[in-house]
Short mmCIF file of C-alpha atoms in Angstrom, two decimals:
data_model
loop_
_atom_site.label_atom_id
_atom_site.label_comp_id
_atom_site.label_asym_id
_atom_site.label_seq_id
_atom_site.Cartn_x
_atom_site.Cartn_y
_atom_site.Cartn_z
CA MET A 318 -15.93 9.96 -36.24
CA THR A 319 -14.39 6.52 -36.74
CA LEU A 320 -14.24 3.92 -34.00
CA PHE A 321 -10.43 4.21 -33.99
CA ALA A 322 -10.59 8.00 -33.48
CA ARG A 323 -13.04 7.61 -30.59
CA ALA A 324 -10.83 4.96 -28.97
CA LEU A 325 -7.75 7.18 -29.38
CA ILE A 326 -9.50 10.20 -27.81
CA LEU A 327 -10.77 8.07 -24.92
CA THR A 328 -7.32 6.55 -24.35
CA LEU A 329 -5.65 9.97 -24.33
CA ALA A 330 -8.29 11.40 -22.01
CA LEU A 331 -7.86 8.52 -19.56
CA SER A 332 -4.06 8.57 -19.73
CA ALA A 333 -3.52 12.31 -19.26
CA PRO A 334 -4.29 12.46 -15.52
CA ALA A 335 -2.03 9.50 -14.80
CA LEU A 336 0.95 11.17 -16.45
CA ALA A 337 0.75 13.99 -13.91
CA GLN A 338 2.70 14.04 -10.66
CA GLU A 339 -0.25 12.74 -8.63
CA ALA A 340 -3.15 10.37 -9.27
CA ASN A 341 -6.11 9.39 -7.12
CA VAL A 342 -6.95 5.71 -7.23
CA ALA A 343 -9.57 3.39 -5.76
CA PHE A 344 -8.48 0.52 -3.56
CA GLY A 345 -11.68 -1.42 -3.07
CA GLY A 346 -9.72 -4.62 -2.51
CA LEU A 347 -7.59 -3.03 0.21
CA THR A 348 -10.28 -1.77 2.56
CA GLN A 349 -9.56 -2.99 6.04
CA ASP A 350 -11.14 -3.14 9.48
CA THR A 351 -8.23 -1.66 11.44
CA SER A 352 -9.63 -2.94 14.75
CA LEU A 353 -8.92 -6.57 13.79
CA PRO A 354 -5.98 -8.31 15.48
CA VAL A 355 -2.54 -7.91 13.90
CA GLU A 356 -0.66 -11.20 13.54
CA ILE A 357 3.09 -11.25 12.84
CA THR A 358 5.45 -14.12 11.99
CA ALA A 359 9.21 -13.80 11.42
CA ASP A 360 12.53 -15.57 11.84
CA THR A 361 13.72 -13.26 14.65
CA LEU A 362 12.25 -10.88 17.25
CA SER A 363 14.22 -8.22 19.15
CA VAL A 364 12.50 -6.17 21.88
CA ASN A 365 13.63 -2.76 23.16
CA ASN A 366 11.82 -1.79 26.37
CA ALA A 367 13.64 1.58 26.48
CA ASP A 368 11.96 2.97 23.36
CA GLY A 369 8.87 0.75 23.37
CA SER A 370 9.56 -1.04 20.09
CA ALA A 371 9.99 -4.54 18.76
CA VAL A 372 11.80 -5.49 15.55
CA PHE A 373 10.78 -8.55 13.57
CA SER A 374 13.29 -9.62 10.93
CA GLY A 375 13.66 -12.31 8.31
CA ASN A 376 10.67 -13.45 6.25
CA VAL A 377 8.27 -11.13 8.07
CA LEU A 378 4.59 -11.63 7.35
CA VAL A 379 1.97 -9.37 8.93
CA GLY A 380 -1.71 -10.25 8.66
CA GLN A 381 -4.79 -8.25 9.56
CA GLY A 382 -8.05 -9.60 8.23
CA GLU A 383 -7.67 -10.12 4.46
CA MET A 384 -4.61 -7.85 4.18
CA ARG A 385 -1.06 -9.25 4.12
CA LEU A 386 2.18 -7.29 4.40
CA SER A 387 5.54 -8.91 3.81
CA ALA A 388 9.01 -7.39 4.26
CA ALA A 389 12.56 -8.17 5.32
CA GLU A 390 12.07 -6.22 8.57
CA VAL A 391 9.15 -4.70 10.47
CA ARG A 392 9.55 -2.41 13.47
CA VAL A 393 6.52 -2.27 15.75
CA ASP A 394 6.05 0.94 17.74
CA TYR A 395 3.74 0.71 20.72
CA ALA A 396 1.64 3.55 22.16
CA THR A 397 3.32 5.14 25.17
CA ASP A 398 0.23 4.88 27.37
CA SER A 399 -0.61 1.25 26.55
CA ARG A 400 0.71 -1.89 24.90
CA ALA A 401 -1.44 -1.28 21.81
CA ILE A 402 0.36 -1.24 18.47
CA GLU A 403 0.57 2.31 17.19
CA ARG A 404 2.62 1.97 14.01
CA LEU A 405 4.39 -0.61 11.83
CA HIS A 406 7.48 0.48 9.87
CA ALA A 407 8.37 -2.09 7.21
CA THR A 408 11.59 -2.06 5.17
CA GLY A 409 13.23 -4.25 2.59
CA GLY A 410 11.05 -5.22 -0.35
CA VAL A 411 7.67 -4.41 1.14
CA THR A 412 4.54 -5.91 -0.42
CA ILE A 413 0.97 -5.24 0.70
CA ALA A 414 -1.72 -7.43 -0.83
CA SER A 415 -5.34 -8.37 -0.57
CA SER A 416 -7.45 -10.59 -2.77
CA GLN A 417 -7.74 -7.96 -5.55
CA ASP A 418 -4.91 -5.41 -5.25
CA ALA A 419 -1.19 -5.39 -4.43
CA ALA A 420 1.43 -2.70 -3.90
CA GLU A 421 5.22 -2.94 -3.65
CA ALA A 422 7.76 -0.39 -2.39
CA ARG A 423 11.09 -0.07 -0.59
CA GLU A 424 9.41 0.82 2.70
CA ALA A 425 6.02 1.39 4.28
CA VAL A 426 4.63 2.93 7.46
CA TYR A 427 1.23 1.70 8.63
CA THR A 428 -0.43 3.81 11.34
CA ILE A 429 -3.03 1.45 12.79
CA ASP A 430 -5.59 3.87 14.30
CA SER A 431 -5.85 6.09 11.21
CA GLY A 432 -5.69 3.18 8.78
CA LEU A 433 -3.10 5.04 6.69
CA VAL A 434 -0.28 3.24 4.93
CA VAL A 435 2.43 5.40 3.34
CA MET A 436 4.63 3.46 0.91
CA THR A 437 7.77 5.09 -0.51
CA GLY A 438 10.50 4.26 -2.98
CA ASP A 439 9.84 2.75 -6.41
CA VAL A 440 6.15 2.09 -5.77
CA LEU A 441 4.33 -0.38 -8.02
CA LEU A 442 0.58 -0.79 -7.64
CA THR A 443 -1.21 -3.56 -9.51
CA GLN A 444 -4.96 -3.86 -9.82
CA GLY A 445 -5.90 -6.76 -12.04
CA GLN A 446 -4.01 -6.26 -15.31
CA SER A 447 -3.45 -2.53 -14.71
CA ALA A 448 -0.35 -1.10 -13.06
CA LEU A 449 0.67 2.31 -11.69
CA THR A 450 4.16 3.41 -10.68
CA GLY A 451 5.38 6.38 -8.65
CA GLN A 452 7.53 7.30 -5.68
CA LYS A 453 4.92 7.59 -2.91
CA LEU A 454 1.61 5.84 -2.34
CA THR A 455 -0.71 6.82 0.50
CA LEU A 456 -3.45 4.26 1.15
CA ASN A 457 -6.47 4.84 3.36
CA LEU A 458 -7.46 1.32 4.34
CA LYS A 459 -10.64 2.45 6.07
CA ASP A 460 -12.29 3.82 2.93
CA GLY A 461 -10.29 2.02 0.22
CA THR A 462 -8.81 5.10 -1.44
CA GLY A 463 -5.30 6.20 -2.23
CA VAL A 464 -3.05 8.78 -3.84
CA ILE A 465 0.10 7.96 -5.78
CA GLU A 466 2.67 10.74 -6.30
CA GLY A 467 6.04 11.45 -7.85
CA GLY A 468 6.52 10.71 -11.53
CA VAL A 469 3.28 8.77 -11.83
CA SER A 470 3.09 6.50 -14.85
CA THR A 471 0.49 4.00 -15.98
CA THR A 472 -0.80 2.12 -18.99
CA PHE A 473 -4.54 1.61 -19.34
CA LEU A 474 -5.81 -1.46 -21.14
CA PRO A 475 -8.65 -0.54 -23.50
CA GLY A 476 -11.85 -2.52 -23.09
CA LYS A 477 -12.88 -4.93 -25.83
CA ASN A 478 -16.25 -4.56 -27.51
#
């Protein structure tokens, strides 16, 4: 078998799972200690004591350890029994990044205790020179894994010998 034939078979074998409706991916660069403090900066803050939420808007940047989340608006939902942050709901050009990986979507919901981030709407995940697209990306920041769903598409770059 020629080198070209082997490379073609390997490329097709690697590409086939990514053309499906769902793909499992590793997010080693997006593992996160979810007990670290959450820091938020924005242009504006609105607080609603009635429903226990706060809305940050305009150039919002959320930091927790090495992870950064940016969006046009982030709603913070607090736990009913304490002032601990329960969930962040980001909308408007959401980007989550660490030193190695980045993901973009229309919106994202980050549930702090579970370490789950669910990104929806025109998701783009980049890892180095590789990219995956889909409609929904669920990241588990505690173990650095994820699942991308909904019309998953990717292009793998073949290694050079």
